[in-house]
JSON list of C-alpha atoms in Angstrom, two decimals:
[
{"chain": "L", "resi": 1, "resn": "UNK", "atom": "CA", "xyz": [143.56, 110.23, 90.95]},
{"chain": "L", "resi": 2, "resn": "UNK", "atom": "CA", "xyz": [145.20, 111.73, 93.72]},
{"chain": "L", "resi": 3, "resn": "UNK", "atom": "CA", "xyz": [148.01, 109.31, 95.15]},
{"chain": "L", "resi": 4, "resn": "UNK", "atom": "CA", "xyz": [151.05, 108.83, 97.11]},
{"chain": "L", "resi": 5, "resn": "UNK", "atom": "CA", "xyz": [153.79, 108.82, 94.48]},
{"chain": "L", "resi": 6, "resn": "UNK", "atom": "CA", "xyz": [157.47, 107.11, 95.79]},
{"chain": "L", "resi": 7, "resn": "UNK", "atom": "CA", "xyz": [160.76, 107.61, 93.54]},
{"chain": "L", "resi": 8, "resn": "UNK", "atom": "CA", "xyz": [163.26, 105.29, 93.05]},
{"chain": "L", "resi": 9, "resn": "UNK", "atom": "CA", "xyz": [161.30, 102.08, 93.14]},
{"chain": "L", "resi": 10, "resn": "UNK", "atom": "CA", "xyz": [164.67, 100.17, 93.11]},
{"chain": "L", "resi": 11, "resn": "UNK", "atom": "CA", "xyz": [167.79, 100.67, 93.94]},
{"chain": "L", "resi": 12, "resn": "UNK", "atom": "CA", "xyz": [170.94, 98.63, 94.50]},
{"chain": "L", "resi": 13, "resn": "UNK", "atom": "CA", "xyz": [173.54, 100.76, 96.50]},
{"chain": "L", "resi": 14, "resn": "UNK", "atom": "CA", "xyz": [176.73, 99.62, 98.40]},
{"chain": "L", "resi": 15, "resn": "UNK", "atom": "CA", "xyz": [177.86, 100.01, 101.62]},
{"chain": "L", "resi": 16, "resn": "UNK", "atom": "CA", "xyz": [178.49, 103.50, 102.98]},
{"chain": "L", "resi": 17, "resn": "UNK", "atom": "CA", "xyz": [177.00, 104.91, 100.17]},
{"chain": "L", "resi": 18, "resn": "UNK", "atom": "CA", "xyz": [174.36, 107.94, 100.89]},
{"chain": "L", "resi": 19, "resn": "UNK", "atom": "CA", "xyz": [170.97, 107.50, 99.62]},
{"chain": "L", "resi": 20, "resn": "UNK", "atom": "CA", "xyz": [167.60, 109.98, 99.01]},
{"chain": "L", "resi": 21, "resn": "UNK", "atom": "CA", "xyz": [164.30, 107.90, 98.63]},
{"chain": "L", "resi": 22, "resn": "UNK", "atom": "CA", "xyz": [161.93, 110.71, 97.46]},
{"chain": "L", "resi": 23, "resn": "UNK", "atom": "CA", "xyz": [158.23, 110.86, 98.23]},
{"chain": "L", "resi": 24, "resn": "UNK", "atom": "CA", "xyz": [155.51, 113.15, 97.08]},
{"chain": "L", "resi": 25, "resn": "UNK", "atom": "CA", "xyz": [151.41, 113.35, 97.58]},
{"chain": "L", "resi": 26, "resn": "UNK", "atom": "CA", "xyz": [148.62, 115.12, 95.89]},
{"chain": "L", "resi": 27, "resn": "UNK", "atom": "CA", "xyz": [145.84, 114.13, 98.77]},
{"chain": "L", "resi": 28, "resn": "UNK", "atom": "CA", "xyz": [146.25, 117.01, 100.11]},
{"chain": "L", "resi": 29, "resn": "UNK", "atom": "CA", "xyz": [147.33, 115.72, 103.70]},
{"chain": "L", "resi": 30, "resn": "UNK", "atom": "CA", "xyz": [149.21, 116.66, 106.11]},
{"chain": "L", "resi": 31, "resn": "UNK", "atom": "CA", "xyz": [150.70, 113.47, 107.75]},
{"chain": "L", "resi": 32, "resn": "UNK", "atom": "CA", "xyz": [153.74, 111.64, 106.17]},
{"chain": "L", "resi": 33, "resn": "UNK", "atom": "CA", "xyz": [155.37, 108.85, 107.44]},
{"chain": "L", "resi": 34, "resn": "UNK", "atom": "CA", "xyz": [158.22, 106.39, 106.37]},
{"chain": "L", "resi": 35, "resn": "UNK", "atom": "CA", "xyz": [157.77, 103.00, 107.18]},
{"chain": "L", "resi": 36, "resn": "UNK", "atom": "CA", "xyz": [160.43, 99.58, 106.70]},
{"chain": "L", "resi": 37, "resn": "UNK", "atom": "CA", "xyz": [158.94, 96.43, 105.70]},
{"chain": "L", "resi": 38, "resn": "UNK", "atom": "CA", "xyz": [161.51, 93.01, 106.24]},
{"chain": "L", "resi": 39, "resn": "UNK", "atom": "CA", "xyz": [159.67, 89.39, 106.00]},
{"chain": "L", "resi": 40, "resn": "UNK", "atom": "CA", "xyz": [158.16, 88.55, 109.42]},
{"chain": "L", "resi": 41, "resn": "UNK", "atom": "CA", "xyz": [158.60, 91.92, 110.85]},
{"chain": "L", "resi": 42, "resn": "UNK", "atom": "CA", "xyz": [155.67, 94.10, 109.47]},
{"chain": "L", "resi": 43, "resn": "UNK", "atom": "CA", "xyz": [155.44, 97.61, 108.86]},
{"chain": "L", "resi": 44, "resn": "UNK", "atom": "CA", "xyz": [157.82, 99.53, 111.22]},
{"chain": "L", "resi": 45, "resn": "UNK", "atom": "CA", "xyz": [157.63, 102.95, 111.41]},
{"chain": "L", "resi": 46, "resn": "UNK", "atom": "CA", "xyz": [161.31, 104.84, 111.26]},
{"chain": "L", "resi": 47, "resn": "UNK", "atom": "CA", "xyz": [159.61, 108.58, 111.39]},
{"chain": "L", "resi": 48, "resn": "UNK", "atom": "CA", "xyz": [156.57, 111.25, 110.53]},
{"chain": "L", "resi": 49, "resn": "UNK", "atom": "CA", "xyz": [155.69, 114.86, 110.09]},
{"chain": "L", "resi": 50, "resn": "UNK", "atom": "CA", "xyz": [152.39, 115.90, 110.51]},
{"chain": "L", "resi": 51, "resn": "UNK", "atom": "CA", "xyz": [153.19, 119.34, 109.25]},
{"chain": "L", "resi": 52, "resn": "UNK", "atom": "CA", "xyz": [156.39, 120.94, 107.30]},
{"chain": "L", "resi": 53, "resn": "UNK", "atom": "CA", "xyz": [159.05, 121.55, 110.38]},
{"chain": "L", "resi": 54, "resn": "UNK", "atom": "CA", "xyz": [157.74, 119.25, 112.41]},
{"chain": "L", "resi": 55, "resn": "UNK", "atom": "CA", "xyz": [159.70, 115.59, 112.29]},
{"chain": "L", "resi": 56, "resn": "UNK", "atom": "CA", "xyz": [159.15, 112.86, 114.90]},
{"chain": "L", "resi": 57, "resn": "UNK", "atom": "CA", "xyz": [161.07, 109.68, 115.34]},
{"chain": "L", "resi": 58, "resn": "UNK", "atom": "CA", "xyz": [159.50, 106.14, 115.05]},
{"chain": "L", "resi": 59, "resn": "UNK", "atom": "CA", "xyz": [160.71, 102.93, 116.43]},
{"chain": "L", "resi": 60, "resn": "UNK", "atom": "CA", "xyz": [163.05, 102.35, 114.07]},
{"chain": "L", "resi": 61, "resn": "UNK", "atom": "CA", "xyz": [164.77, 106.09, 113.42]},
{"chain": "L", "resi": 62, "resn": "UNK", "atom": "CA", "xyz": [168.83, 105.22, 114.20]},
{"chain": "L", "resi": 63, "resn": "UNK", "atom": "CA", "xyz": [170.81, 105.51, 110.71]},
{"chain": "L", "resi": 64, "resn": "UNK", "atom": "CA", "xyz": [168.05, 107.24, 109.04]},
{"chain": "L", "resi": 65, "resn": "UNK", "atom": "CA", "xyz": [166.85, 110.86, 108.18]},
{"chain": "L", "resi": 66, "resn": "UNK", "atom": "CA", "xyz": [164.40, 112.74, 106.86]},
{"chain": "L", "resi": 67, "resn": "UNK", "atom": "CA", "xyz": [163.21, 116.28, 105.64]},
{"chain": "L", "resi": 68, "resn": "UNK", "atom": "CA", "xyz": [159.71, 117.98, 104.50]},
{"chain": "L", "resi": 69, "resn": "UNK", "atom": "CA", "xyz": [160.52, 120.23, 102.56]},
{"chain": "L", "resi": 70, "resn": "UNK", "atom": "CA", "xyz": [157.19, 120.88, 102.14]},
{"chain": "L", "resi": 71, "resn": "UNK", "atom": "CA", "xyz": [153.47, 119.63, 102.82]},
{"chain": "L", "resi": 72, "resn": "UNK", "atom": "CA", "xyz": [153.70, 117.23, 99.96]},
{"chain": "L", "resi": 73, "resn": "UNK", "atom": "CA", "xyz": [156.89, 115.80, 99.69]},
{"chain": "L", "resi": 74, "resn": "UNK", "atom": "CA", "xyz": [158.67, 114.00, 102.71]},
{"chain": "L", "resi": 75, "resn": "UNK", "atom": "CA", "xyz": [162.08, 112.32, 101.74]},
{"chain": "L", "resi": 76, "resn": "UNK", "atom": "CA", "xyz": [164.32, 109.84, 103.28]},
{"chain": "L", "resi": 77, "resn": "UNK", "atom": "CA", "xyz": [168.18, 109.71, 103.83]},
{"chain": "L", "resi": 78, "resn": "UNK", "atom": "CA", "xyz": [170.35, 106.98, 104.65]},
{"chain": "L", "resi": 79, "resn": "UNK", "atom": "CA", "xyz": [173.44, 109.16, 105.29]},
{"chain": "L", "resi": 80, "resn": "UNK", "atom": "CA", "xyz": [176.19, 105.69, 105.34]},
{"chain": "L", "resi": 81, "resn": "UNK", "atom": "CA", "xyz": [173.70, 102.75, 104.01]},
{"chain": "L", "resi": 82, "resn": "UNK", "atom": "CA", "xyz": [174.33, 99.53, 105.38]},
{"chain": "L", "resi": 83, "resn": "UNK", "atom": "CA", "xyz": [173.42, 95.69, 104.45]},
{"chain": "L", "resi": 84, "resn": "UNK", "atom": "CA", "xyz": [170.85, 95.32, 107.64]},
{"chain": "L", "resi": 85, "resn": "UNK", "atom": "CA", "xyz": [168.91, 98.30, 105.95]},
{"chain": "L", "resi": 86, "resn": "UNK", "atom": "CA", "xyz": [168.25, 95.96, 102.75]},
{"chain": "L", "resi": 87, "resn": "UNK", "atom": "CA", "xyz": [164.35, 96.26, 102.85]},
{"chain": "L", "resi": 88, "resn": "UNK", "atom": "CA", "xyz": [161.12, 97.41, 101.59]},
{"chain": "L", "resi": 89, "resn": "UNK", "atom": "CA", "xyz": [160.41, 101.42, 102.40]},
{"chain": "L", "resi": 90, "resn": "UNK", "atom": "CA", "xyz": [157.05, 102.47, 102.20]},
{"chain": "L", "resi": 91, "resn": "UNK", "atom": "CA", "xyz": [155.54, 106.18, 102.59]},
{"chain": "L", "resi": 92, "resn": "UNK", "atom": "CA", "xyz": [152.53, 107.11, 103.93]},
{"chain": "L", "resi": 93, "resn": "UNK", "atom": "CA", "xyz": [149.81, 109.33, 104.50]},
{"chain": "L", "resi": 94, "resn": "UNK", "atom": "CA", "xyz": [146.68, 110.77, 106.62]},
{"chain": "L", "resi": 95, "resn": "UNK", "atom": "CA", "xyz": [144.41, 113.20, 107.10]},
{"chain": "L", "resi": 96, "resn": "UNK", "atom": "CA", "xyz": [143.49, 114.34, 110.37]},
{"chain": "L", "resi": 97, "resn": "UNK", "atom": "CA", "xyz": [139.45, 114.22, 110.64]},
{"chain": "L", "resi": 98, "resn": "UNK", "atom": "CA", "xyz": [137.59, 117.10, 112.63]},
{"chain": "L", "resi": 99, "resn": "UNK", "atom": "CA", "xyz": [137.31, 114.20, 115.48]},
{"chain": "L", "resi": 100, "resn": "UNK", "atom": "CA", "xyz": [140.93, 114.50, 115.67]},
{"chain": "L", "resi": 101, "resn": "UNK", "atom": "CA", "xyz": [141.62, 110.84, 114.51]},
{"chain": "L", "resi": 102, "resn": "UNK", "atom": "CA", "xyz": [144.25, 110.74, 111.99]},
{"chain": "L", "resi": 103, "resn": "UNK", "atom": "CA", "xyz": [142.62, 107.75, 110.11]},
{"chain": "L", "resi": 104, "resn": "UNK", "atom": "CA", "xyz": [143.69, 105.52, 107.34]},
{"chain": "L", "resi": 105, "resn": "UNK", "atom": "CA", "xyz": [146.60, 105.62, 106.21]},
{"chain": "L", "resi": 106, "resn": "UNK", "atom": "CA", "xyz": [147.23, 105.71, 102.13]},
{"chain": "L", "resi": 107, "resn": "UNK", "atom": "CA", "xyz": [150.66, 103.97, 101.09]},
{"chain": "L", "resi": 108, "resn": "UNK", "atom": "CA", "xyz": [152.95, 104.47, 98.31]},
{"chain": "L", "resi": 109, "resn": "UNK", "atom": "CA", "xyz": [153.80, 101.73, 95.68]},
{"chain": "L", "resi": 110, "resn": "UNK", "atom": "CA", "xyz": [157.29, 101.31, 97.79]},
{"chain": "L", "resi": 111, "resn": "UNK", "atom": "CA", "xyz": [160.28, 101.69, 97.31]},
{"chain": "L", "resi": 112, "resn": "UNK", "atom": "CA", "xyz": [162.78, 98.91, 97.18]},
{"chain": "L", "resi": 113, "resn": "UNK", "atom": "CA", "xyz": [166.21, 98.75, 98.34]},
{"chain": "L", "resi": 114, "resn": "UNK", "atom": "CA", "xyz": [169.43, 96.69, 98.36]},
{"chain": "L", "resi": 115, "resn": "UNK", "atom": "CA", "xyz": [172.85, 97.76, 99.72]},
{"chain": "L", "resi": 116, "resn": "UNK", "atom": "CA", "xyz": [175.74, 95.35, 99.10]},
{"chain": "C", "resi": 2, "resn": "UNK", "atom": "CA", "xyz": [155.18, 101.23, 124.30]},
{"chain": "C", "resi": 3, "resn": "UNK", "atom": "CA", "xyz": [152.45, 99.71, 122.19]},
{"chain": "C", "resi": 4, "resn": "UNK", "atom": "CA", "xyz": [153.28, 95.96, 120.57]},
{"chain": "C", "resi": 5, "resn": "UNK", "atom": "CA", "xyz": [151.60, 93.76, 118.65]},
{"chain": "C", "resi": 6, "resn": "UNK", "atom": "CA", "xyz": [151.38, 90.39, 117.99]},
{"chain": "C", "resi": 7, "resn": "UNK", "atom": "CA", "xyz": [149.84, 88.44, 115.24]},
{"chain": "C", "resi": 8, "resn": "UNK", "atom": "CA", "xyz": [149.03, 84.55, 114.35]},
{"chain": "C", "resi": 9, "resn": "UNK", "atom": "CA", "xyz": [149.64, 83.12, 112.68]},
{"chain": "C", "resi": 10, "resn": "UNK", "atom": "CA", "xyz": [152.64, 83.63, 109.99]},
{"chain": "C", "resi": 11, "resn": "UNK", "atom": "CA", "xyz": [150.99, 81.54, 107.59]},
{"chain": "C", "resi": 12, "resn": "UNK", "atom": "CA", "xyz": [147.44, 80.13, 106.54]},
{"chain": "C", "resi": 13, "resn": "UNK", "atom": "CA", "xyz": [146.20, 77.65, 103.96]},
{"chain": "C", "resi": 14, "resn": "UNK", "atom": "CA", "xyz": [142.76, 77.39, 103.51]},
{"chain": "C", "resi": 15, "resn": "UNK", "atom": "CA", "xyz": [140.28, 75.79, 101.08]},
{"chain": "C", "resi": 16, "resn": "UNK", "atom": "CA", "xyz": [138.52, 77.70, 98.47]},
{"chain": "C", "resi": 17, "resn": "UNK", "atom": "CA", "xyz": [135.26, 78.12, 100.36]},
{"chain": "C", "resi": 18, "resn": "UNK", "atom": "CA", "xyz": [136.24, 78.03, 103.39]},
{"chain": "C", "resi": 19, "resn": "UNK", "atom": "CA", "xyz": [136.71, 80.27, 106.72]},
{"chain": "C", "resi": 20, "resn": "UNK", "atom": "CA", "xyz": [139.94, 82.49, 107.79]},
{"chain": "C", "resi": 21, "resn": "UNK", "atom": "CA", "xyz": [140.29, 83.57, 111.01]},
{"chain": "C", "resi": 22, "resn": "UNK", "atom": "CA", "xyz": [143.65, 85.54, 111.72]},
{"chain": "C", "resi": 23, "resn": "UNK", "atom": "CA", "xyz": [144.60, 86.94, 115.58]},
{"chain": "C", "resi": 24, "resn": "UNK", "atom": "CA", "xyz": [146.36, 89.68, 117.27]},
{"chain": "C", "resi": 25, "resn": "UNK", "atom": "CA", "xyz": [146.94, 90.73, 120.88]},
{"chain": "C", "resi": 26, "resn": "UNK", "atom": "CA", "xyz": [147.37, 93.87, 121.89]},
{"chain": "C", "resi": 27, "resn": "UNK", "atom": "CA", "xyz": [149.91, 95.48, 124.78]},
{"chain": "C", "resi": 28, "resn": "UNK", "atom": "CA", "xyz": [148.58, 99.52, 125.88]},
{"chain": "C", "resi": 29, "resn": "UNK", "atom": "CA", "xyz": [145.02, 98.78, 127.38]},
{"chain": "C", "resi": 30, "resn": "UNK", "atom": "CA", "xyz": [144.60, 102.62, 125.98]},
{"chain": "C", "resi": 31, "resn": "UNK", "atom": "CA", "xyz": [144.68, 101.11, 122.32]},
{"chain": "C", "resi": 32, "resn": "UNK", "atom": "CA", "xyz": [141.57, 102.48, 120.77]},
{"chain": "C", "resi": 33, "resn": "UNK", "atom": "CA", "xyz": [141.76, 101.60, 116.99]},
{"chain": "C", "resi": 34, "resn": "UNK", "atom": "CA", "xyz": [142.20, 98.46, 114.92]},
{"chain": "C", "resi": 35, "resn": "UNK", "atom": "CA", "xyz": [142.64, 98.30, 111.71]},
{"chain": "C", "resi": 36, "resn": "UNK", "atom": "CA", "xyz": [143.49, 95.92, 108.99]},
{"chain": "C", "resi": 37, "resn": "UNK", "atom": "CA", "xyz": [145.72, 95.92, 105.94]},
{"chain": "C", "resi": 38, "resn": "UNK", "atom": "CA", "xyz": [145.76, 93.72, 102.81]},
{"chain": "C", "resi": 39, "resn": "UNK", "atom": "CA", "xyz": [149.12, 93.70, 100.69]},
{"chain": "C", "resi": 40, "resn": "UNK", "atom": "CA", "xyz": [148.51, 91.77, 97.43]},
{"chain": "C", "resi": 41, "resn": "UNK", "atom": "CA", "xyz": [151.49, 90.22, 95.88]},
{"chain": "C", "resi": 42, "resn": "UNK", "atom": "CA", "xyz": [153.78, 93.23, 94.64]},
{"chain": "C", "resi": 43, "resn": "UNK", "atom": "CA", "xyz": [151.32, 96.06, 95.75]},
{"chain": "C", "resi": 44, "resn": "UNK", "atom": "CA", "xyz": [150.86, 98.61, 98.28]},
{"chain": "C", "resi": 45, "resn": "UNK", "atom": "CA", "xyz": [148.72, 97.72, 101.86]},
{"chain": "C", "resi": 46, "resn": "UNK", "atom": "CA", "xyz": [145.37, 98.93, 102.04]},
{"chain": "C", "resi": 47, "resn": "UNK", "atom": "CA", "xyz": [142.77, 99.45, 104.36]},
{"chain": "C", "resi": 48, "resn": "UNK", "atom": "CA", "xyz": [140.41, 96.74, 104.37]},
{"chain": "C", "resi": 49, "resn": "UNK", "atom": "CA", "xyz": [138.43, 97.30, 107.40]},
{"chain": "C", "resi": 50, "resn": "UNK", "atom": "CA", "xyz": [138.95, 99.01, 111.07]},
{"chain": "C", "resi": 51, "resn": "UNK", "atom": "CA", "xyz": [137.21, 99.44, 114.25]},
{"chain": "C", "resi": 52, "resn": "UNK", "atom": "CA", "xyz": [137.08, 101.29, 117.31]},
{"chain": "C", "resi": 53, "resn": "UNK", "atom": "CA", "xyz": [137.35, 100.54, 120.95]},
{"chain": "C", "resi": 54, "resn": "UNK", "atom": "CA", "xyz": [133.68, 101.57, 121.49]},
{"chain": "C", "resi": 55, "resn": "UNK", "atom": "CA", "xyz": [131.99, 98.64, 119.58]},
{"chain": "C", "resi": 56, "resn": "UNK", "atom": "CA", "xyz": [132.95, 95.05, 119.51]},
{"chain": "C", "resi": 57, "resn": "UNK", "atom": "CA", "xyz": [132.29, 93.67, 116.14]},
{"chain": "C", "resi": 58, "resn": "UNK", "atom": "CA", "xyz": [131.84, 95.30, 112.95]},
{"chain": "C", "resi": 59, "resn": "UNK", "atom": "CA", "xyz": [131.14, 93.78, 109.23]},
{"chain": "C", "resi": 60, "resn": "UNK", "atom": "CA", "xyz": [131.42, 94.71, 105.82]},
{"chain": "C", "resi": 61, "resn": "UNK", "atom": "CA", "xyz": [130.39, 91.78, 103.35]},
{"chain": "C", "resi": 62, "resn": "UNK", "atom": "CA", "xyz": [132.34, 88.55, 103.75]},
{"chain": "C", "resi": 63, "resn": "UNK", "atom": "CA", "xyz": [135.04, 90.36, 106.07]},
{"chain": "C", "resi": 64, "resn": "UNK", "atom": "CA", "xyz": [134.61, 91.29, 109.98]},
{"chain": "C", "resi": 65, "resn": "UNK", "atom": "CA", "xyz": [136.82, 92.18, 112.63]},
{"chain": "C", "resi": 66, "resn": "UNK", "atom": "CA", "xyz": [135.88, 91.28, 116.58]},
{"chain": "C", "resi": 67, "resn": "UNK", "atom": "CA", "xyz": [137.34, 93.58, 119.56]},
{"chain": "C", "resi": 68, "resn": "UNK", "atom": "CA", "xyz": [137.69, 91.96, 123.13]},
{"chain": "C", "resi": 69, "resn": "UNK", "atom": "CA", "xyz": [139.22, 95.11, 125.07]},
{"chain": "C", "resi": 70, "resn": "UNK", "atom": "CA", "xyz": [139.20, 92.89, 128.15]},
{"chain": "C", "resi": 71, "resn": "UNK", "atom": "CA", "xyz": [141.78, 90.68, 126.60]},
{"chain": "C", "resi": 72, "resn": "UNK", "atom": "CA", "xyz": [143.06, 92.66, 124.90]},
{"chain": "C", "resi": 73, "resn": "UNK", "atom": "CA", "xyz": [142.82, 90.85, 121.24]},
{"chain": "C", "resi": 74, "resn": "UNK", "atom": "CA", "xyz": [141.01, 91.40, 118.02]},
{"chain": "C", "resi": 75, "resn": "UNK", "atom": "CA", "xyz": [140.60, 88.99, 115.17]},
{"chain": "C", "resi": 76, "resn": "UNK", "atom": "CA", "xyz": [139.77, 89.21, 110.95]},
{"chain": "C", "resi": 77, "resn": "UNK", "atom": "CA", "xyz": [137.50, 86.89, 109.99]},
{"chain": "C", "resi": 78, "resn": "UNK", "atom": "CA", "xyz": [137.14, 86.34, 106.21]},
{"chain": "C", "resi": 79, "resn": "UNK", "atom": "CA", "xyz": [134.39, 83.90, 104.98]},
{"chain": "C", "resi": 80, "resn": "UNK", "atom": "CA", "xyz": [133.69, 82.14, 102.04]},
{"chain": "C", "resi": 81, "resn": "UNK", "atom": "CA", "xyz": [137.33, 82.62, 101.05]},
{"chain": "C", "resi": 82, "resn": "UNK", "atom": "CA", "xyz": [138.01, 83.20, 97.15]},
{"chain": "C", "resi": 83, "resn": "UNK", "atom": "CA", "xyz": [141.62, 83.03, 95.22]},
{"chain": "C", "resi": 84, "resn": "UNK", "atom": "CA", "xyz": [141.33, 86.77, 95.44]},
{"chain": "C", "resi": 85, "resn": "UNK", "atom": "CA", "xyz": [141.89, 86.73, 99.41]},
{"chain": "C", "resi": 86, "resn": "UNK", "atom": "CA", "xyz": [145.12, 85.36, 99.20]},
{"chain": "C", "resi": 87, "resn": "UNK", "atom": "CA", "xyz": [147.25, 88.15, 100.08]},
{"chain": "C", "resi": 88, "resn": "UNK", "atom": "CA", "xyz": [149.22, 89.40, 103.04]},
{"chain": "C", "resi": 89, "resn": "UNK", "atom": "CA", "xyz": [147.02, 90.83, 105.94]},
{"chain": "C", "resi": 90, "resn": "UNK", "atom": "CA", "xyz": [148.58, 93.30, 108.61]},
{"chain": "C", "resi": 91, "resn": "UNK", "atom": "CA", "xyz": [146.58, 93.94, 111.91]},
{"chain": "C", "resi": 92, "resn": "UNK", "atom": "CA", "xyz": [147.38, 97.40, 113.69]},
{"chain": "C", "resi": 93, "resn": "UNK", "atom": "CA", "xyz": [146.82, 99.11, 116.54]},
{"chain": "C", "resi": 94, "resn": "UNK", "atom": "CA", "xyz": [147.15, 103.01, 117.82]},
{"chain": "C", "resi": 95, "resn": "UNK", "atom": "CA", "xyz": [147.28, 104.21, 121.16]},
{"chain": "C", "resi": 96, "resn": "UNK", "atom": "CA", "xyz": [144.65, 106.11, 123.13]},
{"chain": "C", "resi": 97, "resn": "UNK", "atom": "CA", "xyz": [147.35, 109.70, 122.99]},
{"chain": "C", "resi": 98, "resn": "UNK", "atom": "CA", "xyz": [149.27, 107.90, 120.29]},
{"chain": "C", "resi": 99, "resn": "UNK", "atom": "CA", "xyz": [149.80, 109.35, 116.61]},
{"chain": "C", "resi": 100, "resn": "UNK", "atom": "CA", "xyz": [151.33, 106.05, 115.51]},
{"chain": "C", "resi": 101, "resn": "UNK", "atom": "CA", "xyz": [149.94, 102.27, 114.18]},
{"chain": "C", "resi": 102, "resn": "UNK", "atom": "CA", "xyz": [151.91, 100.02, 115.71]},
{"chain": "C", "resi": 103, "resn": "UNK", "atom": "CA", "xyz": [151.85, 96.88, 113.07]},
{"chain": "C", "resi": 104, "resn": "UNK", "atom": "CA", "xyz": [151.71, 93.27, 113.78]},
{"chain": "C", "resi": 105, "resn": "UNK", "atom": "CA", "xyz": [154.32, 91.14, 111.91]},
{"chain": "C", "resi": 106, "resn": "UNK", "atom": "CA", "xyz": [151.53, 90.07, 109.02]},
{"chain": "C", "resi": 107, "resn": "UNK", "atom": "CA", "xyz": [149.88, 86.42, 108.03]},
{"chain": "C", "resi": 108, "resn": "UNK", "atom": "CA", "xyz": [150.27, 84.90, 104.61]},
{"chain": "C", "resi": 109, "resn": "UNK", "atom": "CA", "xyz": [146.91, 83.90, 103.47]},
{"chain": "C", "resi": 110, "resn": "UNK", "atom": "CA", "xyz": [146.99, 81.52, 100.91]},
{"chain": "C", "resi": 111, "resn": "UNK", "atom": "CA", "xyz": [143.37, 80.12, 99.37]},
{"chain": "C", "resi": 112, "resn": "UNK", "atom": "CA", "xyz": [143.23, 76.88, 97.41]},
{"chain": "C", "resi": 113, "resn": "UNK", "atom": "CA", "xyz": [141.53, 76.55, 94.82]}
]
């Protein structure tokens, strides 16, 4: 099945530590994005690519980065991790339909960080 | 921007019963709703969505509502099994927007 494939799925870093959380798809879209999940937040969206080169910041973007290396694999970097960035990271993606609506958005199984 | 907010945090229902779960909605130019369920230890998924050009829409014991004039839309689950309980996340994307701005999620927890 094709699927939105996240590696690691845990990891306990410490502070100031730099950190890669990996993401790859075989849908065959073009949209990516990262998303945070903290209890009693939601999903929060820290950035997205619709298309390799092309990287857009979410609400949520300060101390984070991210490449595309290419149209399936987006990855994340926390350059100097911190405790308040303890969470639940989820990737994404669409598909854009002819209509032009990007539609539903397919999640990976998440990946799930602690920094001490 | 767009924001979202949804109530409430929590709800316990009966086995059997009805769940009704809210969210308002900030950018009048908001034209789709979706909703997310995130089982215990899993991904969300899609569960059902609608646009700003009808008002209701159904699919088996699940249907969302759309008042654009309030700007609020609701998930209404009936006949609620042990399999509902879950985590539901409401969502909503501007009119120019490429972005789902997420409510903050309801635990739905069904009694059995």
């Amino acid at each position: 099945d094709a699927d939105v494939t996240q590696t690691p799925r845990n990891r306990i870093t410490k502070t100031g530590k730099r950190i890669m959380l990996e993401c790859s798809q075989t849908k065959g879209h073009d949209r990516m994005y990262w998303y945070r999940q903290d209890p009693g937040l939601g999903l929060r969206l820290i950035y997205y690519s619709f298309d390799v080169k092309d990287i857009n910041k979410g609400e949520i973007s300060d101390g984070y980065s991210v490449s595309r290396q290419a149209q399936a694999k987006f990855s994340l970097s926390l350059e100097s991790a911190i405790p308040n960035q303890t969470a639940l990271y989820f990737c994404a993606t669409s598909d854009l339909h002819g209509t032009g609506d990007p539609g539903e958005l397919f999640f990976g199984e998440g990946s799930r960080l602690t920094v001490l | 921007g767009e924001n979202v907010e949804q109530h409430p945090s929590t709800l316990s229902v009966q086995e059997g019963d009805s769940a009704v779960i809210k969210c308002t909605y900030s950018d009048s130019a908001s034209n789709y709703f979706p909703w997310y369920k995130q089982e215990l230890g899993k991904r969300p998924q899609l569960i059902i969505d609608i646009r700003s050009n009808v008002g209701e829409k159904k699919d088996q014991r699940i249907a969302v509502t759309l008042n654009k004039t309030a700007k609020h839309f609701s998930l209404h689950i009936t006949e609620t099994q042990p399999e509902d309980s879950a985590v539901y996340f409401c969502a909503a994307r501007g009119l120019y927007g490429n972005k789902l701005v997420f409510g903050a999620g309801t635990i739905l927890r069904v009694k059995s």
